[in-house]
């Protein structure tokens, strides 16, 4: 969602956008908040920016089901072959062209106290310097009575897959400020994200926790306070402040997906092979995806969420001119132009997937109101304003069968 008026979104550590950047945040209106606008002409396929999140975290159920990711940047830790073996439940599987897998297991490191794993010494150090001193469980990692473990277990019992958020994103926000020398800078950074009214906050909490959300939110607040209370952030631990923090994460959290298997497939696609070998490899990959879908369903990637200052300024359009992706197999978000964008033009992404965008205006806005609390007024929706308020056939009849081409695209689009 677009952030409310405040500081320039580019002022975030780790973002590859600053002086000479192709885009900047601008205030649009009190109703719409900020938007992201091109500062120069951008060509179709061009990377608008690459952004590192201010904080991110793997989803708790995803981690519990052995989707192994770096505890800091979410880079997949399994090799492509190990990934495919686990998803298929077939330890004997051998992938061709293993050299196309980019995972470097020799670089992996663990925290010596709690044994969480990182993809590199750099990630281990970055986590330690930003938040891990506060959150390291040490020898209590498997102690169910430890306050942080109680908090995580309570969250898992309230928010089931498919996951869209994590209480640990909030925990890392608090831990970051507790560890920081310049606490006010971090508080100011987090305050850039979109805020909601009290009624809207309740709607977001309801969406994440279900019908018993009021009691569950209070339980989470008490556990959160027991685990992480800090006098400097006392407002975040009050009932109103905790609800606002919860809604901030629910509104602004950007999903992250990483996959070593997907990376391997992309690398294999780029190989220059004789025609017969190309056909054999493509057939192998097609069958692999069919078998994985049959065995593991839709949950294929290491998944989590993060807060991105620049990305959060991107408003929605049902005909987006840009899209986000994670081609580096970690938390680095790439915003890429889907068409030529002129200087001064607003850069919009879609909060809907490809299938949802093809539904009727009524169906699209039903999804947007339920999940993001707004009604779309993009050119496509305005052009269809006089259409009857009927639900799309696709929604009434179910999604139907996903064809093989769509399935492969969904599995590899990270």
GROMACS .gro file of C-alpha atoms in nm:
model
  414
    1UNK     CA    1   0.000   0.000   0.000
    2UNK     CA    2   0.114   0.354  -0.053
    3UNK     CA    3   0.275   0.517   0.246
    4UNK     CA    4   0.128   0.826   0.406
    5UNK     CA    5   0.300   1.160   0.362
    6UNK     CA    6   0.636   1.174   0.531
    7UNK     CA    7   1.002   1.141   0.453
    8UNK     CA    8   1.149   1.051   0.116
    9UNK     CA    9   1.121   0.675   0.066
   10UNK     CA   10   1.473   0.644  -0.073
   11UNK     CA   11   1.632   0.708   0.266
   12UNK     CA   12   1.658   0.343   0.364
   13UNK     CA   13   1.980   0.151   0.428
   14UNK     CA   14   2.054  -0.101   0.155
   15UNK     CA   15   1.830   0.039  -0.119
   16UNK     CA   16   1.996   0.083  -0.456
   17UNK     CA   17   1.802   0.401  -0.516
   18UNK     CA   18   1.914   0.748  -0.427
   19UNK     CA   19   2.075   1.028  -0.621
   20UNK     CA   20   1.994   0.979  -0.989
   21UNK     CA   21   1.726   0.721  -0.909
   22UNK     CA   22   1.462   0.645  -1.171
   23UNK     CA   23   1.174   0.697  -0.927
   24UNK     CA   24   1.076   0.906  -0.627
   25UNK     CA   25   0.787   0.919  -0.380
   26UNK     CA   26   0.548   1.210  -0.402
   27UNK     CA   27   0.247   1.307  -0.195
   28UNK     CA   28  -0.076   1.267  -0.394
   29UNK     CA   29  -0.361   1.339  -0.153
   30UNK     CA   30  -0.467   1.278   0.206
   31UNK     CA   31  -0.694   0.998   0.084
   32UNK     CA   32  -0.435   0.823  -0.134
   33UNK     CA   33  -0.116   0.913   0.052
   34UNK     CA   34   0.204   0.876  -0.148
   35UNK     CA   35   0.269   0.738  -0.491
   36UNK     CA   36   0.587   0.643  -0.674
   37UNK     CA   37   0.666   0.848  -0.985
   38UNK     CA   38   0.924   0.811  -1.262
   39UNK     CA   39   1.191   1.082  -1.258
   40UNK     CA   40   1.308   0.990  -1.609
   41UNK     CA   41   1.189   0.784  -1.903
   42UNK     CA   42   1.201   0.412  -1.821
   43UNK     CA   43   1.195   0.147  -2.091
   44UNK     CA   44   1.000  -0.177  -2.080
   45UNK     CA   45   1.206  -0.447  -1.905
   46UNK     CA   46   1.429  -0.195  -1.726
   47UNK     CA   47   1.489  -0.235  -1.354
   48UNK     CA   48   1.344   0.072  -1.183
   49UNK     CA   49   1.518  -0.002  -0.853
   50UNK     CA   50   1.647  -0.282  -0.633
   51UNK     CA   51   1.553  -0.253  -0.267
   52UNK     CA   52   1.658  -0.418   0.056
   53UNK     CA   53   1.390  -0.439   0.329
   54UNK     CA   54   1.431  -0.246   0.651
   55UNK     CA   55   1.330  -0.571   0.822
   56UNK     CA   56   1.210  -0.913   0.706
   57UNK     CA   57   1.130  -1.257   0.842
   58UNK     CA   58   1.044  -1.605   0.717
   59UNK     CA   59   0.689  -1.722   0.785
   60UNK     CA   60   0.672  -1.947   1.091
   61UNK     CA   61   0.480  -2.237   0.939
   62UNK     CA   62   0.702  -2.223   0.632
   63UNK     CA   63   1.010  -2.264   0.853
   64UNK     CA   64   0.845  -2.537   1.061
   65UNK     CA   65   0.778  -2.741   0.745
   66UNK     CA   66   1.154  -2.744   0.670
   67UNK     CA   67   1.166  -2.480   0.399
   68UNK     CA   68   1.524  -2.392   0.485
   69UNK     CA   69   1.614  -2.027   0.432
   70UNK     CA   70   1.881  -1.789   0.555
   71UNK     CA   71   1.754  -1.642   0.880
   72UNK     CA   72   1.842  -1.292   0.758
   73UNK     CA   73   1.801  -1.260   0.379
   74UNK     CA   74   1.571  -1.563   0.318
   75UNK     CA   75   1.803  -1.709   0.055
   76UNK     CA   76   1.715  -2.075   0.005
   77UNK     CA   77   1.975  -2.294   0.176
   78UNK     CA   78   1.898  -2.626   0.005
   79UNK     CA   79   2.057  -2.709  -0.327
   80UNK     CA   80   1.814  -2.735  -0.618
   81UNK     CA   81   1.845  -3.113  -0.604
   82UNK     CA   82   1.778  -3.125  -0.229
   83UNK     CA   83   1.483  -2.890  -0.280
   84UNK     CA   84   1.331  -3.112  -0.549
   85UNK     CA   85   1.397  -3.429  -0.348
   86UNK     CA   86   1.212  -3.288  -0.046
   87UNK     CA   87   0.916  -3.158  -0.246
   88UNK     CA   88   0.883  -3.492  -0.424
   89UNK     CA   89   0.958  -3.708  -0.121
   90UNK     CA   90   1.211  -3.887  -0.341
   91UNK     CA   91   1.569  -3.888  -0.209
   92UNK     CA   92   1.698  -4.074  -0.515
   93UNK     CA   93   1.614  -3.793  -0.759
   94UNK     CA   94   1.912  -3.660  -0.956
   95UNK     CA   95   1.889  -3.330  -1.141
   96UNK     CA   96   2.082  -3.281  -1.465
   97UNK     CA   97   2.321  -2.986  -1.493
   98UNK     CA   98   2.389  -2.958  -1.116
   99UNK     CA   99   2.648  -2.689  -1.194
  100UNK     CA  100   2.358  -2.453  -1.267
  101UNK     CA  101   2.263  -2.448  -0.898
  102UNK     CA  102   2.403  -2.135  -0.732
  103UNK     CA  103   2.377  -2.246  -0.367
  104UNK     CA  104   2.713  -2.229  -0.186
  105UNK     CA  105   2.676  -2.454   0.118
  106UNK     CA  106   3.041  -2.403   0.202
  107UNK     CA  107   2.959  -2.041   0.289
  108UNK     CA  108   2.676  -2.120   0.529
  109UNK     CA  109   2.726  -2.021   0.893
  110UNK     CA  110   2.532  -2.072   1.214
  111UNK     CA  111   2.485  -1.856   1.520
  112UNK     CA  112   2.711  -2.030   1.775
  113UNK     CA  113   2.454  -1.977   2.051
  114UNK     CA  114   2.116  -2.065   1.897
  115UNK     CA  115   2.225  -2.244   1.575
  116UNK     CA  116   2.001  -2.053   1.335
  117UNK     CA  117   2.160  -2.072   0.990
  118UNK     CA  118   2.273  -1.796   0.756
  119UNK     CA  119   2.379  -1.817   0.393
  120UNK     CA  120   2.702  -1.626   0.460
  121UNK     CA  121   2.919  -1.457   0.719
  122UNK     CA  122   2.786  -1.124   0.591
  123UNK     CA  123   2.426  -1.214   0.669
  124UNK     CA  124   2.518  -1.352   1.010
  125UNK     CA  125   2.699  -1.028   1.094
  126UNK     CA  126   2.420  -0.808   0.955
  127UNK     CA  127   2.159  -0.990   1.166
  128UNK     CA  128   2.376  -0.969   1.476
  129UNK     CA  129   2.429  -0.597   1.433
  130UNK     CA  130   2.065  -0.514   1.361
  131UNK     CA  131   1.844  -0.737   1.582
  132UNK     CA  132   1.982  -1.082   1.667
  133UNK     CA  133   2.147  -0.983   1.996
  134UNK     CA  134   1.796  -0.922   2.131
  135UNK     CA  135   1.624  -1.218   1.965
  136UNK     CA  136   1.890  -1.490   2.002
  137UNK     CA  137   1.738  -1.774   2.206
  138UNK     CA  138   2.074  -1.932   2.289
  139UNK     CA  139   2.029  -2.268   2.463
  140UNK     CA  140   1.655  -2.195   2.504
  141UNK     CA  141   1.581  -2.244   2.134
  142UNK     CA  142   1.378  -2.560   2.203
  143UNK     CA  143   1.237  -2.446   2.539
  144UNK     CA  144   0.859  -2.409   2.495
  145UNK     CA  145   0.838  -2.187   2.806
  146UNK     CA  146   1.072  -1.919   2.669
  147UNK     CA  147   0.867  -1.601   2.604
  148UNK     CA  148   0.969  -1.578   2.237
  149UNK     CA  149   0.882  -1.942   2.176
  150UNK     CA  150   0.545  -1.893   2.347
  151UNK     CA  151   0.481  -1.593   2.120
  152UNK     CA  152   0.567  -1.788   1.805
  153UNK     CA  153   0.356  -2.088   1.907
  154UNK     CA  154   0.058  -1.864   1.979
  155UNK     CA  155   0.094  -1.702   1.637
  156UNK     CA  156   0.108  -2.041   1.460
  157UNK     CA  157  -0.212  -2.139   1.640
  158UNK     CA  158  -0.388  -1.827   1.511
  159UNK     CA  159  -0.251  -1.776   1.160
  160UNK     CA  160  -0.243  -2.087   0.943
  161UNK     CA  161  -0.114  -2.137   0.586
  162UNK     CA  162  -0.142  -1.979   0.339
  163UNK     CA  163   0.053  -1.730   0.548
  164UNK     CA  164   0.046  -1.358   0.475
  165UNK     CA  165   0.226  -1.213   0.775
  166UNK     CA  166   0.439  -1.298   1.077
  167UNK     CA  167   0.455  -1.180   1.436
  168UNK     CA  168   0.834  -1.208   1.402
  169UNK     CA  169   0.836  -0.915   1.159
  170UNK     CA  170   0.705  -0.704   1.447
  171UNK     CA  171   0.954  -0.865   1.684
  172UNK     CA  172   1.243  -0.773   1.456
  173UNK     CA  173   1.116  -0.416   1.436
  174UNK     CA  174   1.125  -0.389   1.815
  175UNK     CA  175   1.461  -0.568   1.842
  176UNK     CA  176   1.611  -0.339   1.577
  177UNK     CA  177   1.517  -0.030   1.778
  178UNK     CA  178   1.629  -0.185   2.108
  179UNK     CA  179   1.974  -0.256   1.961
  180UNK     CA  180   2.008   0.070   1.769
  181UNK     CA  181   2.227   0.356   1.883
  182UNK     CA  182   2.007   0.602   1.694
  183UNK     CA  183   1.667   0.479   1.804
  184UNK     CA  184   1.483   0.785   1.679
  185UNK     CA  185   1.611   0.729   1.323
  186UNK     CA  186   1.464   0.381   1.316
  187UNK     CA  187   1.134   0.494   1.471
  188UNK     CA  188   1.116   0.764   1.204
  189UNK     CA  189   1.190   0.505   0.933
  190UNK     CA  190   0.910   0.275   1.049
  191UNK     CA  191   0.672   0.570   1.079
  192UNK     CA  192   0.699   0.623   0.701
  193UNK     CA  193   0.477   0.323   0.639
  194UNK     CA  194   0.106   0.360   0.575
  195UNK     CA  195  -0.115   0.406   0.880
  196UNK     CA  196  -0.485   0.326   0.907
  197UNK     CA  197  -0.785   0.452   1.103
  198UNK     CA  198  -0.894   0.256   1.412
  199UNK     CA  199  -1.181   0.091   1.221
  200UNK     CA  200  -0.953  -0.003   0.932
  201UNK     CA  201  -0.697  -0.146   1.176
  202UNK     CA  202  -0.967  -0.369   1.325
  203UNK     CA  203  -1.061  -0.491   0.976
  204UNK     CA  204  -0.698  -0.583   0.903
  205UNK     CA  205  -0.659  -0.766   1.235
  206UNK     CA  206  -0.988  -0.947   1.171
  207UNK     CA  207  -0.861  -1.055   0.829
  208UNK     CA  208  -0.537  -1.195   0.974
  209UNK     CA  209  -0.673  -1.360   1.289
  210UNK     CA  210  -1.037  -1.446   1.216
  211UNK     CA  211  -1.362  -1.391   1.406
  212UNK     CA  212  -1.206  -1.420   1.755
  213UNK     CA  213  -0.949  -1.155   1.670
  214UNK     CA  214  -1.006  -0.927   1.969
  215UNK     CA  215  -0.921  -1.189   2.228
  216UNK     CA  216  -0.638  -1.328   2.016
  217UNK     CA  217  -0.488  -0.984   1.960
  218UNK     CA  218  -0.484  -0.920   2.335
  219UNK     CA  219  -0.316  -1.257   2.399
  220UNK     CA  220  -0.051  -1.175   2.139
  221UNK     CA  221   0.002  -0.832   2.295
  222UNK     CA  222   0.058  -0.984   2.639
  223UNK     CA  223   0.303  -1.242   2.504
  224UNK     CA  224   0.475  -0.977   2.290
  225UNK     CA  225   0.512  -0.757   2.598
  226UNK     CA  226   0.652  -1.042   2.806
  227UNK     CA  227   0.910  -1.123   2.540
  228UNK     CA  228   1.016  -0.779   2.417
  229UNK     CA  229   0.893  -0.488   2.631
  230UNK     CA  230   1.100  -0.173   2.604
  231UNK     CA  231   1.026   0.153   2.785
  232UNK     CA  232   1.142   0.353   2.483
  233UNK     CA  233   0.864   0.189   2.278
  234UNK     CA  234   0.596   0.172   2.548
  235UNK     CA  235   0.334   0.307   2.305
  236UNK     CA  236   0.374  -0.001   2.083
  237UNK     CA  237   0.288  -0.228   2.377
  238UNK     CA  238  -0.039  -0.052   2.469
  239UNK     CA  239  -0.361  -0.206   2.327
  240UNK     CA  240  -0.405   0.077   2.074
  241UNK     CA  241  -0.036   0.096   1.981
  242UNK     CA  242  -0.004  -0.281   1.937
  243UNK     CA  243  -0.311  -0.288   1.714
  244UNK     CA  244  -0.160  -0.008   1.504
  245UNK     CA  245   0.173  -0.190   1.479
  246UNK     CA  246  -0.006  -0.511   1.385
  247UNK     CA  247  -0.206  -0.331   1.116
  248UNK     CA  248   0.108  -0.158   0.984
  249UNK     CA  249   0.270  -0.496   0.922
  250UNK     CA  250  -0.051  -0.640   0.780
  251UNK     CA  251  -0.092  -0.347   0.541
  252UNK     CA  252   0.266  -0.291   0.428
  253UNK     CA  253   0.426  -0.635   0.449
  254UNK     CA  254   0.548  -0.747   0.105
  255UNK     CA  255   0.555  -1.120   0.043
  256UNK     CA  256   0.897  -1.269  -0.035
  257UNK     CA  257   0.952  -1.597  -0.217
  258UNK     CA  258   1.286  -1.771  -0.278
  259UNK     CA  259   1.364  -2.106  -0.437
  260UNK     CA  260   1.687  -2.277  -0.533
  261UNK     CA  261   1.492  -2.503  -0.770
  262UNK     CA  262   1.345  -2.201  -0.948
  263UNK     CA  263   1.691  -2.050  -0.981
  264UNK     CA  264   1.820  -2.375  -1.129
  265UNK     CA  265   1.532  -2.382  -1.382
  266UNK     CA  266   1.601  -2.024  -1.492
  267UNK     CA  267   1.971  -2.108  -1.532
  268UNK     CA  268   1.885  -2.419  -1.736
  269UNK     CA  269   1.653  -2.214  -1.957
  270UNK     CA  270   1.949  -1.993  -2.046
  271UNK     CA  271   2.173  -2.284  -2.151
  272UNK     CA  272   2.269  -2.300  -2.518
  273UNK     CA  273   2.198  -2.666  -2.596
  274UNK     CA  274   2.154  -2.873  -2.912
  275UNK     CA  275   1.788  -2.905  -3.005
  276UNK     CA  276   1.748  -3.267  -2.888
  277UNK     CA  277   1.911  -3.197  -2.551
  278UNK     CA  278   1.696  -2.887  -2.510
  279UNK     CA  279   1.379  -3.084  -2.577
  280UNK     CA  280   1.483  -3.357  -2.331
  281UNK     CA  281   1.567  -3.105  -2.058
  282UNK     CA  282   1.242  -2.913  -2.108
  283UNK     CA  283   1.042  -3.237  -2.094
  284UNK     CA  284   1.225  -3.337  -1.773
  285UNK     CA  285   1.146  -3.002  -1.610
  286UNK     CA  286   0.782  -3.011  -1.722
  287UNK     CA  287   0.735  -3.358  -1.571
  288UNK     CA  288   0.922  -3.254  -1.255
  289UNK     CA  289   0.676  -2.970  -1.197
  290UNK     CA  290   0.377  -3.197  -1.255
  291UNK     CA  291   0.511  -3.451  -1.006
  292UNK     CA  292   0.590  -3.181  -0.747
  293UNK     CA  293   0.246  -3.026  -0.784
  294UNK     CA  294   0.087  -3.366  -0.727
  295UNK     CA  295   0.302  -3.434  -0.419
  296UNK     CA  296   0.335  -3.092  -0.252
  297UNK     CA  297   0.065  -2.872  -0.401
  298UNK     CA  298   0.121  -2.497  -0.419
  299UNK     CA  299   0.364  -2.450  -0.130
  300UNK     CA  300   0.696  -2.468  -0.313
  301UNK     CA  301   0.905  -2.171  -0.200
  302UNK     CA  302   1.075  -2.041   0.109
  303UNK     CA  303   0.827  -1.768   0.203
  304UNK     CA  304   0.827  -1.466   0.429
  305UNK     CA  305   0.755  -1.096   0.428
  306UNK     CA  306   0.942  -0.770   0.460
  307UNK     CA  307   0.892  -0.397   0.491
  308UNK     CA  308   1.020  -0.203   0.190
  309UNK     CA  309   1.006   0.176   0.207
  310UNK     CA  310   1.018   0.238  -0.170
  311UNK     CA  311   0.793  -0.052  -0.269
  312UNK     CA  312   0.535   0.048  -0.008
  313UNK     CA  313   0.488   0.373  -0.201
  314UNK     CA  314   0.365   0.187  -0.509
  315UNK     CA  315  -0.010   0.217  -0.553
  316UNK     CA  316  -0.225  -0.051  -0.715
  317UNK     CA  317  -0.356  -0.063  -1.070
  318UNK     CA  318  -0.545  -0.342  -1.244
  319UNK     CA  319  -0.327  -0.259  -1.548
  320UNK     CA  320   0.013  -0.223  -1.374
  321UNK     CA  321   0.315  -0.077  -1.551
  322UNK     CA  322   0.564  -0.245  -1.315
  323UNK     CA  323   0.602  -0.566  -1.115
  324UNK     CA  324   0.808  -0.690  -0.821
  325UNK     CA  325   1.022  -1.004  -0.818
  326UNK     CA  326   1.309  -1.165  -0.626
  327UNK     CA  327   1.546  -1.290  -0.899
  328UNK     CA  328   1.853  -1.300  -0.672
  329UNK     CA  329   1.704  -1.578  -0.455
  330UNK     CA  330   1.705  -1.353  -0.147
  331UNK     CA  331   1.514  -1.060   0.001
  332UNK     CA  332   1.635  -0.806  -0.257
  333UNK     CA  333   1.322  -0.678  -0.431
  334UNK     CA  334   1.349  -0.581  -0.799
  335UNK     CA  335   1.089  -0.346  -0.944
  336UNK     CA  336   1.078  -0.393  -1.321
  337UNK     CA  337   0.890  -0.191  -1.584
  338UNK     CA  338   0.624  -0.391  -1.771
  339UNK     CA  339   0.595  -0.120  -2.035
  340UNK     CA  340   0.759   0.210  -2.126
  341UNK     CA  341   0.703   0.466  -1.849
  342UNK     CA  342   0.743   0.837  -1.914
  343UNK     CA  343   0.905   1.082  -1.671
  344UNK     CA  344   0.640   1.212  -1.433
  345UNK     CA  345   0.413   0.907  -1.478
  346UNK     CA  346   0.302   0.717  -1.169
  347UNK     CA  347   0.456   0.372  -1.130
  348UNK     CA  348   0.192   0.120  -1.023
  349UNK     CA  349   0.204  -0.248  -0.938
  350UNK     CA  350  -0.089  -0.485  -0.899
  351UNK     CA  351  -0.198  -0.629  -0.567
  352UNK     CA  352  -0.387  -0.895  -0.766
  353UNK     CA  353  -0.242  -1.193  -0.946
  354UNK     CA  354  -0.276  -1.244  -1.322
  355UNK     CA  355  -0.594  -1.451  -1.296
  356UNK     CA  356  -0.761  -1.208  -1.054
  357UNK     CA  357  -0.685  -0.914  -1.285
  358UNK     CA  358  -0.887  -1.082  -1.562
  359UNK     CA  359  -1.202  -1.098  -1.350
  360UNK     CA  360  -1.486  -0.847  -1.361
  361UNK     CA  361  -1.448  -0.502  -1.205
  362UNK     CA  362  -1.692  -0.610  -0.932
  363UNK     CA  363  -1.486  -0.920  -0.849
  364UNK     CA  364  -1.156  -0.732  -0.852
  365UNK     CA  365  -1.284  -0.466  -0.618
  366UNK     CA  366  -1.439  -0.725  -0.388
  367UNK     CA  367  -1.092  -0.878  -0.340
  368UNK     CA  368  -0.930  -0.537  -0.295
  369UNK     CA  369  -1.186  -0.420  -0.039
  370UNK     CA  370  -1.159  -0.741   0.162
  371UNK     CA  371  -0.781  -0.753   0.164
  372UNK     CA  372  -0.664  -0.393   0.125
  373UNK     CA  373  -0.966  -0.183   0.231
  374UNK     CA  374  -0.998   0.031  -0.081
  375UNK     CA  375  -1.190   0.050  -0.407
  376UNK     CA  376  -0.978   0.078  -0.719
  377UNK     CA  377  -1.014   0.378  -0.951
  378UNK     CA  378  -0.750   0.282  -1.208
  379UNK     CA  379  -0.821   0.348  -1.580
  380UNK     CA  380  -0.945  -0.008  -1.631
  381UNK     CA  381  -1.192   0.015  -1.341
  382UNK     CA  382  -1.312   0.360  -1.451
  383UNK     CA  383  -1.366   0.233  -1.805
  384UNK     CA  384  -1.575  -0.055  -1.666
  385UNK     CA  385  -1.766   0.162  -1.415
  386UNK     CA  386  -2.097   0.110  -1.597
  387UNK     CA  387  -2.060  -0.268  -1.610
  388UNK     CA  388  -2.313  -0.467  -1.410
  389UNK     CA  389  -2.208  -0.555  -1.055
  390UNK     CA  390  -2.188  -0.927  -1.120
  391UNK     CA  391  -1.927  -1.170  -1.002
  392UNK     CA  392  -1.695  -1.316  -1.265
  393UNK     CA  393  -1.777  -1.659  -1.400
  394UNK     CA  394  -1.429  -1.769  -1.292
  395UNK     CA  395  -1.510  -1.693  -0.928
  396UNK     CA  396  -1.858  -1.848  -0.930
  397UNK     CA  397  -1.744  -2.166  -1.104
  398UNK     CA  398  -1.417  -2.199  -0.910
  399UNK     CA  399  -1.069  -2.150  -1.039
  400UNK     CA  400  -1.082  -2.456  -1.264
  401UNK     CA  401  -0.779  -2.657  -1.358
  402UNK     CA  402  -0.449  -2.475  -1.393
  403UNK     CA  403  -0.284  -2.567  -1.721
  404UNK     CA  404   0.075  -2.685  -1.728
  405UNK     CA  405   0.217  -2.360  -1.867
  406UNK     CA  406   0.050  -2.154  -1.592
  407UNK     CA  407   0.168  -2.399  -1.329
  408UNK     CA  408   0.530  -2.377  -1.438
  409UNK     CA  409   0.513  -1.997  -1.453
  410UNK     CA  410   0.378  -1.980  -1.098
  411UNK     CA  411   0.642  -2.218  -0.967
  412UNK     CA  412   0.932  -2.032  -1.121
  413UNK     CA  413   0.818  -1.669  -1.078
  414UNK     CA  414   1.026  -1.568  -0.777
   0.00000   0.00000   0.00000
